[in-house]
Coordinates of C-alpha atoms and ligand atoms in Angstrom, one line a residue:
M1 CA 51.8 -56.8 -52.5
K2 CA 53.9 -56.3 -49.4
K3 CA 57.6 -55.6 -50.0
I4 CA 60.6 -57.2 -48.2
L5 CA 64.1 -55.7 -48.4
I6 CA 66.9 -58.2 -47.7
I7 CA 70.3 -56.9 -46.8
G8 CA 73.0 -59.4 -48.0
G9 CA 72.9 -61.9 -50.9
G10 CA 74.7 -64.7 -49.2
I11 CA 73.0 -68.1 -48.7
A12 CA 70.7 -66.7 -45.9
G13 CA 69.7 -63.7 -48.0
L14 CA 69.0 -65.8 -51.1
S15 CA 67.0 -68.3 -49.0
A16 CA 65.0 -65.5 -47.6
G17 CA 64.5 -64.1 -51.0
I18 CA 63.4 -67.4 -52.5
F19 CA 60.8 -68.0 -49.8
A20 CA 59.6 -64.4 -49.9
Q21 CA 58.8 -64.8 -53.6
K22 CA 57.2 -68.2 -53.1
N23 CA 54.9 -66.6 -50.5
G24 CA 53.7 -63.8 -52.6
F25 CA 55.9 -61.0 -51.4
H26 CA 57.9 -58.6 -53.6
S27 CA 61.5 -58.9 -52.5
I28 CA 64.7 -57.1 -53.2
V29 CA 68.2 -58.3 -52.2
V30 CA 70.8 -55.6 -51.8
E31 CA 74.3 -57.0 -51.8
K32 CA 77.5 -55.1 -51.1
H33 CA 79.7 -57.2 -53.4
H34 CA 79.3 -57.4 -57.2
T35 CA 78.4 -61.1 -57.0
L36 CA 76.0 -63.1 -54.8
G37 CA 76.8 -66.0 -52.5
G38 CA 78.7 -64.3 -49.7
E39 CA 81.2 -66.6 -48.1
C40 CA 79.8 -69.5 -50.2
T41 CA 81.9 -68.7 -53.2
G42 CA 84.9 -69.5 -55.4
W43 CA 87.2 -67.5 -57.7
D44 CA 89.2 -68.0 -60.9
R45 CA 92.9 -67.5 -61.1
Q46 CA 95.2 -68.2 -64.0
G47 CA 92.9 -70.7 -65.6
Y48 CA 92.2 -72.5 -62.3
H49 CA 89.1 -72.4 -60.0
I50 CA 89.7 -72.0 -56.3
D51 CA 86.7 -73.3 -54.3
G52 CA 86.4 -71.0 -51.3
C53 CA 83.9 -72.8 -49.1
I54 CA 82.3 -76.3 -49.1
H55 CA 84.4 -78.9 -47.4
W56 CA 81.3 -80.7 -46.5
L57 CA 77.6 -79.8 -46.8
V58 CA 75.1 -81.1 -44.3
G59 CA 72.0 -82.1 -46.3
T60 CA 73.2 -84.1 -49.2
K61 CA 71.3 -87.2 -48.0
K62 CA 67.9 -87.7 -49.6
G63 CA 65.0 -88.2 -47.2
T64 CA 66.1 -85.6 -44.7
G65 CA 64.4 -82.3 -44.1
I66 CA 67.5 -80.3 -44.7
H67 CA 68.0 -82.1 -48.1
D68 CA 64.5 -81.2 -49.1
L69 CA 65.2 -77.6 -48.2
W70 CA 68.4 -77.5 -50.3
V71 CA 66.4 -78.9 -53.2
T72 CA 63.6 -76.4 -52.8
V73 CA 66.0 -73.4 -53.0
G74 CA 67.6 -74.9 -56.1
A75 CA 71.0 -75.7 -54.5
L76 CA 70.9 -79.4 -54.9
D77 CA 68.2 -79.9 -57.5
G78 CA 69.5 -82.7 -59.8
V79 CA 73.1 -82.1 -58.7
E80 CA 75.6 -84.9 -58.6
I81 CA 77.1 -85.5 -55.2
Y82 CA 80.7 -86.4 -54.5
H83 CA 81.2 -88.7 -51.5
P84 CA 84.9 -88.6 -50.4
E85 CA 86.2 -91.7 -48.8
S86 CA 87.3 -89.8 -45.7
L87 CA 86.4 -86.5 -44.0
I88 CA 90.1 -86.0 -43.3
A89 CA 93.2 -88.1 -43.0
V90 CA 95.9 -87.0 -40.5
E91 CA 99.5 -88.1 -40.7
H92 CA 101.6 -88.6 -37.6
E93 CA 105.1 -90.1 -37.4
G94 CA 104.6 -92.2 -40.5
I95 CA 101.0 -93.4 -39.6
T96 CA 97.9 -92.0 -41.4
V97 CA 94.7 -91.9 -39.4
H98 CA 91.7 -91.9 -41.6
F99 CA 88.3 -90.5 -40.6
Y100 CA 86.5 -92.8 -43.0
R101 CA 82.9 -92.3 -44.2
D102 CA 82.3 -95.9 -43.5
L103 CA 82.2 -96.1 -39.7
E104 CA 83.1 -99.8 -39.6
Q105 CA 86.1 -99.1 -41.7
L106 CA 87.1 -96.2 -39.4
Q107 CA 86.8 -98.5 -36.4
S108 CA 88.7 -101.4 -37.9
S109 CA 91.5 -99.1 -39.3
W110 CA 91.9 -97.5 -35.9
L111 CA 91.9 -100.9 -34.1
E112 CA 94.7 -101.9 -36.5
I113 CA 96.7 -98.9 -35.5
S114 CA 96.1 -99.3 -31.8
P115 CA 94.6 -102.6 -30.5
E116 CA 95.2 -101.4 -26.9
D117 CA 92.7 -98.6 -27.5
R118 CA 89.9 -101.0 -28.3
K119 CA 87.6 -99.9 -25.5
E120 CA 87.9 -96.2 -26.3
I121 CA 87.7 -96.7 -30.1
E122 CA 84.5 -98.8 -29.8
Q123 CA 82.9 -96.3 -27.4
F124 CA 83.9 -93.4 -29.7
C125 CA 82.4 -95.1 -32.8
M126 CA 79.2 -96.1 -30.8
D127 CA 78.7 -92.4 -29.8
I128 CA 79.2 -91.3 -33.4
K129 CA 76.6 -93.8 -34.5
K130 CA 74.1 -92.4 -32.1
L131 CA 74.1 -89.3 -34.2
H132 CA 73.2 -91.1 -37.4
G133 CA 69.5 -90.8 -36.7
F134 CA 69.8 -87.1 -36.1
S135 CA 69.1 -84.5 -38.8
I136 CA 69.4 -80.8 -38.2
P137 CA 65.9 -79.4 -37.6
S138 CA 64.8 -77.5 -40.7
G139 CA 61.1 -77.2 -40.3
K140 CA 59.5 -74.5 -38.1
P141 CA 61.7 -72.4 -35.8
I142 CA 60.9 -73.1 -32.1
D143 CA 59.3 -69.8 -31.5
L144 CA 56.6 -70.6 -34.1
M145 CA 55.9 -74.2 -32.8
G146 CA 52.7 -75.2 -31.0
P147 CA 53.0 -77.4 -27.9
L148 CA 52.7 -80.7 -29.8
E149 CA 55.3 -79.6 -32.3
K150 CA 57.6 -78.7 -29.4
I151 CA 57.2 -82.2 -28.0
R152 CA 57.9 -83.8 -31.3
Y153 CA 61.0 -81.5 -31.6
I154 CA 62.3 -82.6 -28.2
I155 CA 61.8 -86.3 -29.2
S156 CA 63.7 -85.7 -32.4
M157 CA 66.6 -84.4 -30.3
K158 CA 66.7 -87.5 -28.1
D159 CA 70.0 -88.9 -29.5
V160 CA 71.7 -85.6 -29.4
G161 CA 71.2 -84.8 -25.7
P162 CA 73.3 -87.6 -24.3
V163 CA 76.1 -87.0 -26.8
M164 CA 76.1 -83.3 -26.0
E165 CA 76.0 -84.1 -22.3
K166 CA 79.1 -86.3 -22.6
Y167 CA 81.2 -84.5 -25.2
G168 CA 80.0 -80.9 -24.8
K169 CA 81.7 -80.7 -21.4
I170 CA 85.1 -82.0 -22.3
T171 CA 87.7 -80.4 -24.5
V172 CA 89.0 -81.8 -27.7
K173 CA 92.3 -82.3 -26.0
E174 CA 90.7 -84.3 -23.1
L175 CA 88.9 -86.5 -25.7
A176 CA 92.2 -87.0 -27.5
G177 CA 93.9 -87.8 -24.2
K178 CA 91.6 -90.8 -23.6
F179 CA 93.4 -92.7 -26.4
K180 CA 96.8 -94.3 -25.7
H181 CA 98.2 -94.3 -29.2
P182 CA 99.9 -90.9 -30.1
A183 CA 98.7 -91.0 -33.7
L184 CA 95.1 -91.3 -32.6
R185 CA 95.6 -88.7 -30.0
E186 CA 97.1 -86.3 -32.5
A187 CA 94.5 -87.0 -35.1
I188 CA 91.6 -86.1 -32.8
A189 CA 93.4 -83.2 -31.2
S190 CA 94.1 -81.7 -34.7
F191 CA 90.4 -81.1 -35.2
M192 CA 90.7 -77.9 -33.1
P193 CA 93.5 -75.7 -32.0
E194 CA 94.7 -76.0 -28.4
G195 CA 92.2 -74.4 -26.0
E196 CA 88.8 -74.9 -24.4
Y197 CA 87.1 -76.1 -27.6
S198 CA 84.3 -78.6 -26.9
A199 CA 84.7 -82.2 -28.1
A200 CA 81.2 -82.0 -29.5
S201 CA 82.9 -80.3 -32.5
V202 CA 84.6 -83.6 -33.3
L203 CA 81.5 -85.8 -32.8
F204 CA 78.9 -83.8 -34.8
P205 CA 80.8 -83.5 -38.1
L206 CA 81.7 -87.2 -37.8
G207 CA 78.1 -88.1 -37.0
T208 CA 76.7 -86.4 -40.1
F209 CA 79.6 -87.5 -42.3
T210 CA 79.6 -91.2 -41.4
G211 CA 75.7 -91.1 -41.3
G212 CA 75.8 -90.2 -45.0
Q213 CA 74.3 -86.7 -44.4
S214 CA 77.2 -84.5 -45.5
S215 CA 79.1 -84.8 -48.8
I216 CA 80.1 -82.4 -51.5
P217 CA 77.9 -81.1 -54.4
K218 CA 79.8 -81.3 -57.7
G219 CA 80.6 -78.0 -59.2
G220 CA 81.5 -76.5 -55.8
S221 CA 80.4 -73.5 -53.7
R222 CA 80.1 -70.8 -56.3
A223 CA 78.0 -73.0 -58.6
L224 CA 75.7 -73.8 -55.6
A225 CA 75.2 -70.1 -54.8
E226 CA 74.6 -69.3 -58.5
R227 CA 71.9 -72.0 -58.7
M228 CA 70.2 -70.4 -55.7
A229 CA 70.5 -66.9 -57.3
E230 CA 69.0 -68.3 -60.5
R231 CA 66.1 -69.8 -58.6
Y232 CA 65.5 -66.5 -56.9
R233 CA 65.5 -64.5 -60.1
S234 CA 63.3 -67.1 -61.8
L235 CA 60.7 -66.5 -59.1
G236 CA 60.7 -62.8 -59.9
G237 CA 63.1 -61.6 -57.2
T238 CA 65.1 -58.4 -57.7
V239 CA 68.9 -58.1 -57.0
E240 CA 70.9 -55.0 -56.6
T241 CA 74.6 -55.8 -56.4
S242 CA 77.4 -53.4 -55.5
C243 CA 74.8 -51.9 -53.2
E244 CA 76.0 -51.7 -49.6
A245 CA 73.3 -50.8 -47.0
L246 CA 74.6 -48.1 -44.7
D247 CA 71.8 -46.7 -42.6
A248 CA 68.3 -47.3 -41.4
E249 CA 65.5 -44.7 -41.2
I250 CA 63.4 -45.6 -38.1
E251 CA 60.1 -44.2 -36.9
G252 CA 59.0 -45.5 -33.5
R253 CA 59.1 -49.3 -33.7
T254 CA 59.2 -49.4 -37.5
V255 CA 62.1 -49.3 -40.0
K256 CA 60.9 -47.2 -42.9
S257 CA 63.9 -47.4 -45.3
I258 CA 67.4 -48.4 -45.8
G259 CA 70.0 -46.1 -47.4
C260 CA 72.8 -47.5 -49.5
K261 CA 76.3 -46.3 -50.4
S262 CA 75.2 -45.7 -54.0
G263 CA 72.8 -43.0 -52.7
R264 CA 69.7 -45.0 -53.3
R265 CA 67.1 -45.5 -50.5
F266 CA 64.8 -48.5 -50.4
E267 CA 61.5 -48.5 -48.6
A268 CA 59.8 -51.7 -47.6
D269 CA 57.2 -53.2 -45.2
Y270 CA 59.7 -55.7 -43.8
F271 CA 63.5 -55.8 -43.6
I272 CA 65.7 -58.8 -43.2
A273 CA 69.4 -58.4 -42.2
A274 CA 71.1 -61.4 -43.8
C275 CA 74.4 -59.8 -43.2
D276 CA 76.9 -60.1 -40.4
P277 CA 75.1 -59.2 -37.1
K278 CA 77.8 -56.6 -36.2
V279 CA 76.9 -54.7 -39.4
L280 CA 73.3 -54.7 -38.3
Y281 CA 73.7 -53.7 -34.7
E282 CA 76.6 -51.3 -34.9
Q283 CA 76.4 -49.8 -38.4
L284 CA 72.8 -49.9 -39.6
L285 CA 71.3 -49.5 -36.1
E286 CA 74.1 -47.3 -34.8
G287 CA 74.3 -49.2 -31.5
R288 CA 70.8 -48.1 -30.5
Y289 CA 69.3 -51.6 -30.3
P290 CA 72.1 -53.7 -28.7
D291 CA 71.4 -57.4 -28.3
P292 CA 72.5 -58.8 -24.9
Q293 CA 73.1 -62.3 -26.3
F294 CA 75.5 -61.0 -28.9
E295 CA 77.1 -58.3 -26.6
K296 CA 78.0 -61.0 -24.1
R297 CA 79.7 -62.9 -26.7
Y298 CA 81.5 -60.0 -28.4
H299 CA 82.9 -58.9 -25.1
N300 CA 84.0 -62.3 -24.0
P301 CA 86.3 -63.6 -26.7
E302 CA 88.0 -66.2 -24.4
V303 CA 84.7 -68.0 -23.9
Y304 CA 83.3 -67.2 -27.3
P305 CA 86.2 -67.3 -29.7
L306 CA 86.1 -66.3 -33.3
A307 CA 88.2 -67.6 -36.1
S308 CA 89.1 -66.7 -39.6
N309 CA 91.4 -68.3 -42.2
I310 CA 94.4 -67.7 -44.4
Y311 CA 93.2 -69.6 -47.5
I312 CA 95.8 -70.5 -50.0
G313 CA 95.2 -71.8 -53.6
I314 CA 98.0 -73.7 -55.3
A315 CA 98.1 -75.3 -58.7
Y316 CA 99.9 -78.6 -59.2
E317 CA 101.0 -79.9 -62.6
G318 CA 100.0 -83.5 -62.0
D319 CA 97.2 -85.6 -60.6
M320 CA 96.6 -86.3 -56.9
K321 CA 94.3 -89.3 -57.2
D322 CA 96.2 -91.3 -54.6
I323 CA 96.1 -88.6 -51.9
P324 CA 93.1 -88.3 -49.6
R325 CA 90.9 -85.3 -50.5
T326 CA 91.7 -83.6 -47.2
L327 CA 95.0 -84.4 -45.7
K328 CA 96.7 -83.0 -42.6
F329 CA 100.4 -83.4 -42.5
P330 CA 103.0 -82.3 -40.0
V331 CA 105.4 -79.5 -41.0
E332 CA 108.5 -78.1 -39.4
S333 CA 109.6 -74.5 -39.2
V334 CA 106.8 -73.1 -41.3
D335 CA 106.5 -69.5 -40.1
I336 CA 103.0 -68.3 -40.8
N337 CA 102.0 -66.2 -37.9
Q338 CA 105.3 -64.4 -37.2
D339 CA 104.8 -64.9 -33.5
G340 CA 107.9 -67.1 -33.2
K341 CA 105.6 -70.2 -32.9
P342 CA 105.7 -72.2 -36.1
I343 CA 102.6 -74.1 -37.1
E344 CA 102.7 -77.8 -36.6
Y345 CA 100.3 -79.0 -39.4
L346 CA 99.1 -78.0 -42.8
Q347 CA 95.6 -79.0 -43.9
M348 CA 95.5 -79.6 -47.7
T349 CA 92.3 -80.2 -49.7
H350 CA 92.6 -81.1 -53.4
Y351 CA 89.9 -80.9 -56.1
G352 CA 91.1 -83.8 -58.3
Y353 CA 87.4 -84.9 -58.6
E354 CA 86.5 -81.6 -60.3
P355 CA 87.9 -81.8 -63.9
D356 CA 86.6 -78.2 -64.6
F357 CA 88.6 -76.6 -61.8
A358 CA 92.0 -77.1 -63.5
P359 CA 93.4 -77.7 -67.0
E360 CA 93.7 -81.4 -68.0
G361 CA 96.4 -83.2 -66.0
H362 CA 96.6 -80.4 -63.4
T363 CA 95.0 -80.2 -59.9
V364 CA 94.1 -77.3 -57.6
M365 CA 94.7 -77.6 -53.9
T366 CA 93.7 -75.3 -51.1
F367 CA 95.2 -74.8 -47.6
A368 CA 93.2 -73.4 -44.7
I369 CA 95.1 -72.0 -41.8
N370 CA 92.9 -70.9 -38.9
Q371 CA 93.6 -67.4 -37.5
F372 CA 92.5 -66.3 -34.0
K373 CA 92.3 -63.1 -32.0
Q374 CA 96.0 -62.2 -31.9
E375 CA 96.5 -63.0 -35.6
L376 CA 93.2 -61.2 -36.6
E377 CA 94.5 -58.1 -34.9
R378 CA 97.8 -58.4 -36.8
W379 CA 95.9 -58.6 -40.1
E380 CA 93.8 -55.6 -39.2
L381 CA 97.0 -53.5 -38.8
L382 CA 98.8 -55.0 -41.7
V383 CA 96.0 -54.3 -44.2
E384 CA 96.6 -50.6 -43.6
D385 CA 99.9 -50.9 -45.4
P386 CA 99.1 -52.4 -48.8
D387 CA 102.7 -53.1 -49.8
A388 CA 103.5 -54.9 -46.5
Y389 CA 100.1 -56.8 -46.7
N390 CA 100.8 -58.0 -50.2
S391 CA 104.3 -59.1 -49.5
E392 CA 103.2 -60.9 -46.4
K393 CA 100.7 -62.8 -48.5
K394 CA 103.4 -63.8 -51.0
R395 CA 105.7 -64.8 -48.2
I396 CA 103.1 -67.1 -46.7
G397 CA 102.4 -68.6 -50.1
K398 CA 106.0 -69.4 -50.5
E399 CA 106.3 -70.9 -47.1
V400 CA 103.4 -73.2 -47.9
I401 CA 104.8 -74.2 -51.3
D402 CA 108.2 -75.1 -49.7
A403 CA 106.4 -77.2 -47.0
V404 CA 104.4 -79.1 -49.7
E405 CA 107.5 -79.8 -51.6
T406 CA 109.2 -81.1 -48.5
R407 CA 106.3 -83.4 -47.8
F408 CA 105.9 -84.4 -51.5
P409 CA 109.3 -84.2 -53.1
S410 CA 107.8 -85.4 -56.4
M411 CA 105.9 -82.1 -56.6
K412 CA 109.0 -80.0 -56.6
G413 CA 109.0 -77.4 -59.4
K414 CA 105.4 -78.3 -60.3
L415 CA 103.6 -76.0 -57.9
K416 CA 102.3 -72.5 -58.6
L417 CA 100.8 -70.1 -56.1
L418 CA 97.4 -68.9 -57.3
D419 CA 96.1 -66.8 -54.5
V420 CA 96.3 -66.1 -50.7
A421 CA 93.1 -64.9 -49.0
T422 CA 93.4 -63.5 -45.5
P423 CA 90.9 -62.7 -42.7
Q424 CA 90.8 -59.2 -44.3
T425 CA 89.6 -60.7 -47.6
Y426 CA 86.4 -61.8 -45.8
V427 CA 86.1 -58.3 -44.2
R428 CA 86.5 -56.6 -47.6
Y429 CA 84.2 -58.8 -49.6
C430 CA 81.6 -59.9 -47.1
N431 CA 81.7 -57.4 -44.2
A432 CA 82.5 -60.4 -42.0
Y433 CA 83.3 -59.3 -38.4
R434 CA 87.0 -59.8 -38.0
G435 CA 86.9 -62.0 -41.1
A436 CA 85.0 -64.7 -39.2
F437 CA 83.9 -67.5 -41.4
M438 CA 81.5 -69.0 -38.9
G439 CA 79.8 -68.0 -35.7
F440 CA 81.3 -68.3 -32.2
W441 CA 83.3 -71.5 -31.7
P442 CA 81.9 -74.0 -29.2
T443 CA 83.8 -74.1 -26.0
I444 CA 83.1 -76.0 -22.8
S445 CA 82.2 -72.9 -20.8
G446 CA 80.3 -71.1 -23.6
K447 CA 76.6 -71.5 -24.2
T448 CA 75.4 -72.2 -27.7
L449 CA 73.5 -69.3 -29.2
N450 CA 69.9 -70.0 -30.3
H451 CA 68.6 -66.6 -31.5
P452 CA 65.1 -66.0 -32.8
G453 CA 66.3 -63.3 -35.2
A454 CA 64.1 -60.7 -33.6
I455 CA 65.4 -57.2 -32.8
K456 CA 63.9 -55.9 -29.5
G457 CA 62.2 -52.6 -30.1
L458 CA 61.7 -53.0 -33.8
D459 CA 58.7 -54.8 -35.3
N460 CA 59.6 -55.2 -39.0
L461 CA 63.3 -55.9 -39.0
M462 CA 64.8 -59.4 -38.4
L463 CA 68.1 -61.1 -38.6
S464 CA 69.0 -64.3 -40.5
G465 CA 72.3 -66.1 -41.1
Q466 CA 74.9 -68.5 -39.9
W467 CA 75.4 -66.8 -36.5
L468 CA 72.0 -67.6 -35.1
Q469 CA 72.1 -71.3 -34.3
P470 CA 74.5 -74.1 -33.8
P471 CA 76.3 -75.6 -35.7
G472 CA 76.3 -72.6 -38.0
G473 CA 77.6 -73.0 -41.6
L474 CA 75.5 -73.2 -44.7
P475 CA 72.6 -75.3 -43.3
V476 CA 71.9 -72.6 -40.7
A477 CA 72.1 -69.9 -43.3
V478 CA 69.5 -71.6 -45.5
I479 CA 67.3 -72.5 -42.6
T480 CA 67.3 -69.1 -40.9
G481 CA 66.6 -67.3 -44.2
K482 CA 63.5 -69.4 -44.6
D483 CA 62.6 -68.9 -40.9
S484 CA 62.5 -65.1 -41.3
I485 CA 59.9 -65.5 -44.0
M486 CA 57.9 -67.9 -41.8
R487 CA 57.9 -65.3 -39.1
I488 CA 56.7 -62.6 -41.6
C489 CA 54.0 -64.9 -42.8
K490 CA 52.8 -65.3 -39.3
K491 CA 52.7 -61.6 -38.8
E492 CA 50.7 -61.3 -42.0
K493 CA 48.4 -64.1 -41.0
K494 CA 49.4 -66.0 -44.1
N495 CA 50.0 -69.8 -44.4
F496 CA 53.7 -70.3 -45.1
R497 CA 54.2 -72.1 -48.5
E498 CA 57.3 -74.1 -49.1
E499 CA 56.4 -74.8 -52.7
T500 CA 55.2 -72.5 -55.4
E501 CA 51.7 -73.2 -56.6
Ligands
FAD601 C1 87.0 -71.1 -46.1 C2 85.6 -71.4 -45.7 C3 85.2 -72.8 -45.6 C4 83.9 -73.1 -45.2 N1 83.5 -74.4 -45.2 C5 82.2 -74.7 -45.0 C6 81.8 -76.0 -45.1 O1 82.5 -76.9 -45.5 N2 80.4 -76.2 -44.8 C7 79.6 -75.3 -44.3 O2 78.4 -75.6 -44.0 N3 80.0 -74.0 -44.2 C8 81.3 -73.7 -44.5 N4 81.7 -72.4 -44.4 C9 80.8 -71.4 -43.8 C10 79.8 -70.8 -44.8 O3 80.5 -70.3 -45.9 C11 79.0 -69.8 -44.1 O4 78.4 -70.3 -42.9 C12 77.8 -69.3 -45.0 O5 78.2 -69.0 -46.3 C13 77.3 -68.0 -44.3 O6 76.2 -67.6 -45.0 P1 75.4 -66.3 -44.6 O7 74.4 -65.9 -45.7 O8 74.9 -66.4 -43.2 O9 76.5 -65.1 -44.5 P2 77.5 -64.5 -45.6 O10 77.9 -65.5 -46.5 O11 78.5 -63.7 -44.8 O12 76.6 -63.5 -46.4 C14 76.3 -62.2 -45.9 C15 76.2 -61.3 -47.2 O13 75.8 -60.0 -46.8 C16 76.6 -59.1 -47.5 N5 76.6 -57.8 -46.8 C17 77.3 -57.6 -45.6 N6 77.1 -56.3 -45.2 C18 76.3 -55.8 -46.1 C19 75.7 -54.5 -46.3 N7 75.9 -53.5 -45.4 N8 74.9 -54.2 -47.4 C20 74.7 -55.2 -48.3 N9 75.2 -56.4 -48.2 C21 76.0 -56.7 -47.1 C22 77.9 -59.7 -47.7 O14 78.7 -59.2 -48.7 C23 77.5 -61.2 -47.9 O15 77.3 -61.4 -49.3 C24 83.0 -72.0 -44.8 C25 83.4 -70.7 -44.9 C26 84.7 -70.4 -45.4 C27 85.1 -69.0 -45.5

């Protein structure tokens, strides 16, 4: 039986492992952290559970290929799905703009706010609707398709092309500027920070959300990853946690073994790097097999920006049933970044629909504050001084609690800081380059990366994970994990099997 060693036990690594086992390989996942799941995780603090990932999961709609894939890997098998009423609600000067799941409701509520924007609102909703028929391709990767399959693939993308053409070339700010009403403008602009970010990043999430394709699996992110880990183990897969891969032994075009921090070496016939690409290219391969597509992006952060998060968990002694699941509200003088420029909004997500995340009568909420190049550099310096780093986390937590109490005076005295994760948290636990929680952000001048996962010069090592394809995130992780096994099956002249016999 041929052996596959998988580096990284995030969603891509677990997906690769599950399909390796289903296809008659012997696989081992080596994972740096002591748990599996990578960035798809959650953690417990003071009797509460902080969900660290899923705000929406593409693939919750039955009948789509990506849903079937999630079911096959055990992630959504028999799992109850929570359908929030809106993707996000944004407050601006006393008006709340809802991005409702029901597109007609979205349209009519926006028309009520701004009848003078009728033309733009109707056009916007019509373009979102065009994406309802689109489902992220989850079958064969393009490099394995025959000519007929390629034609079918191109036809399946027919609704996406015109939307990308129209929205991929304008910025989020330009899209927002088409609307006359300041609340609508602000709501759209708030999707992305100021900059060159493409308006497609507003359309696609709304397309999948209002098309019923993306909701939230009950139990949250950690439970989803645990179900996949369980599926992997039940198929006979082997897991080595607290086992960081550090180096690769290479002969000619073949990787022979991977050495881990624990001192163990693992030999295999194939290797899949389901870790951050920087770890692969610079650490494991010591810069000897640079990839031009990644290099171009790493060296051009203006066109290919990266972002991480400050992620804050707060407990509230009360229920939040009347507050949208994700709410963006304006704040004044909240000093998060210490660059003299206060942030303008806070984005709050609450988990009132998850009774097991908090003691009865209490609710957990999280706040995600994006961090970009300048801030990431600051965290890289700060983490070197543990006292300063920890007190900065506490300070930020307090700033956020004060801001929440200002917005919701009835919560005063009933909020408790549970945890503050920083970009360095993702570096520490997941080896994520600069703490990035997704691949390069889409800008109007950047090209989307569509990477086949191959490493030029090496025949038995490939890359999987969220970085390889748009739009990134969990669907791309699960798809590219499977794709690596499809490619190995082709090399081995085996028919790829999705289901176990
Ligand atoms: C706050 C937050 C919110 C998010 N929200 C969403 C959302 O709503 N929807 C969505 O689709 N996506 C979301 N994402 C993104 C999603 O979490 C990621 O796209 C996905 O988890 C990436 O999976 P992956 O397997 O490609 O990589 P990772 O999760 O990064 O997994 C890589 C694994 O490799 C391990 N590793 C790294 N180096 C080594 C080494 N040398 N040796 C051994 N192991 C190693 C890491 O520890 C990690 O476990 C969110 C992420 C964050 C942080």
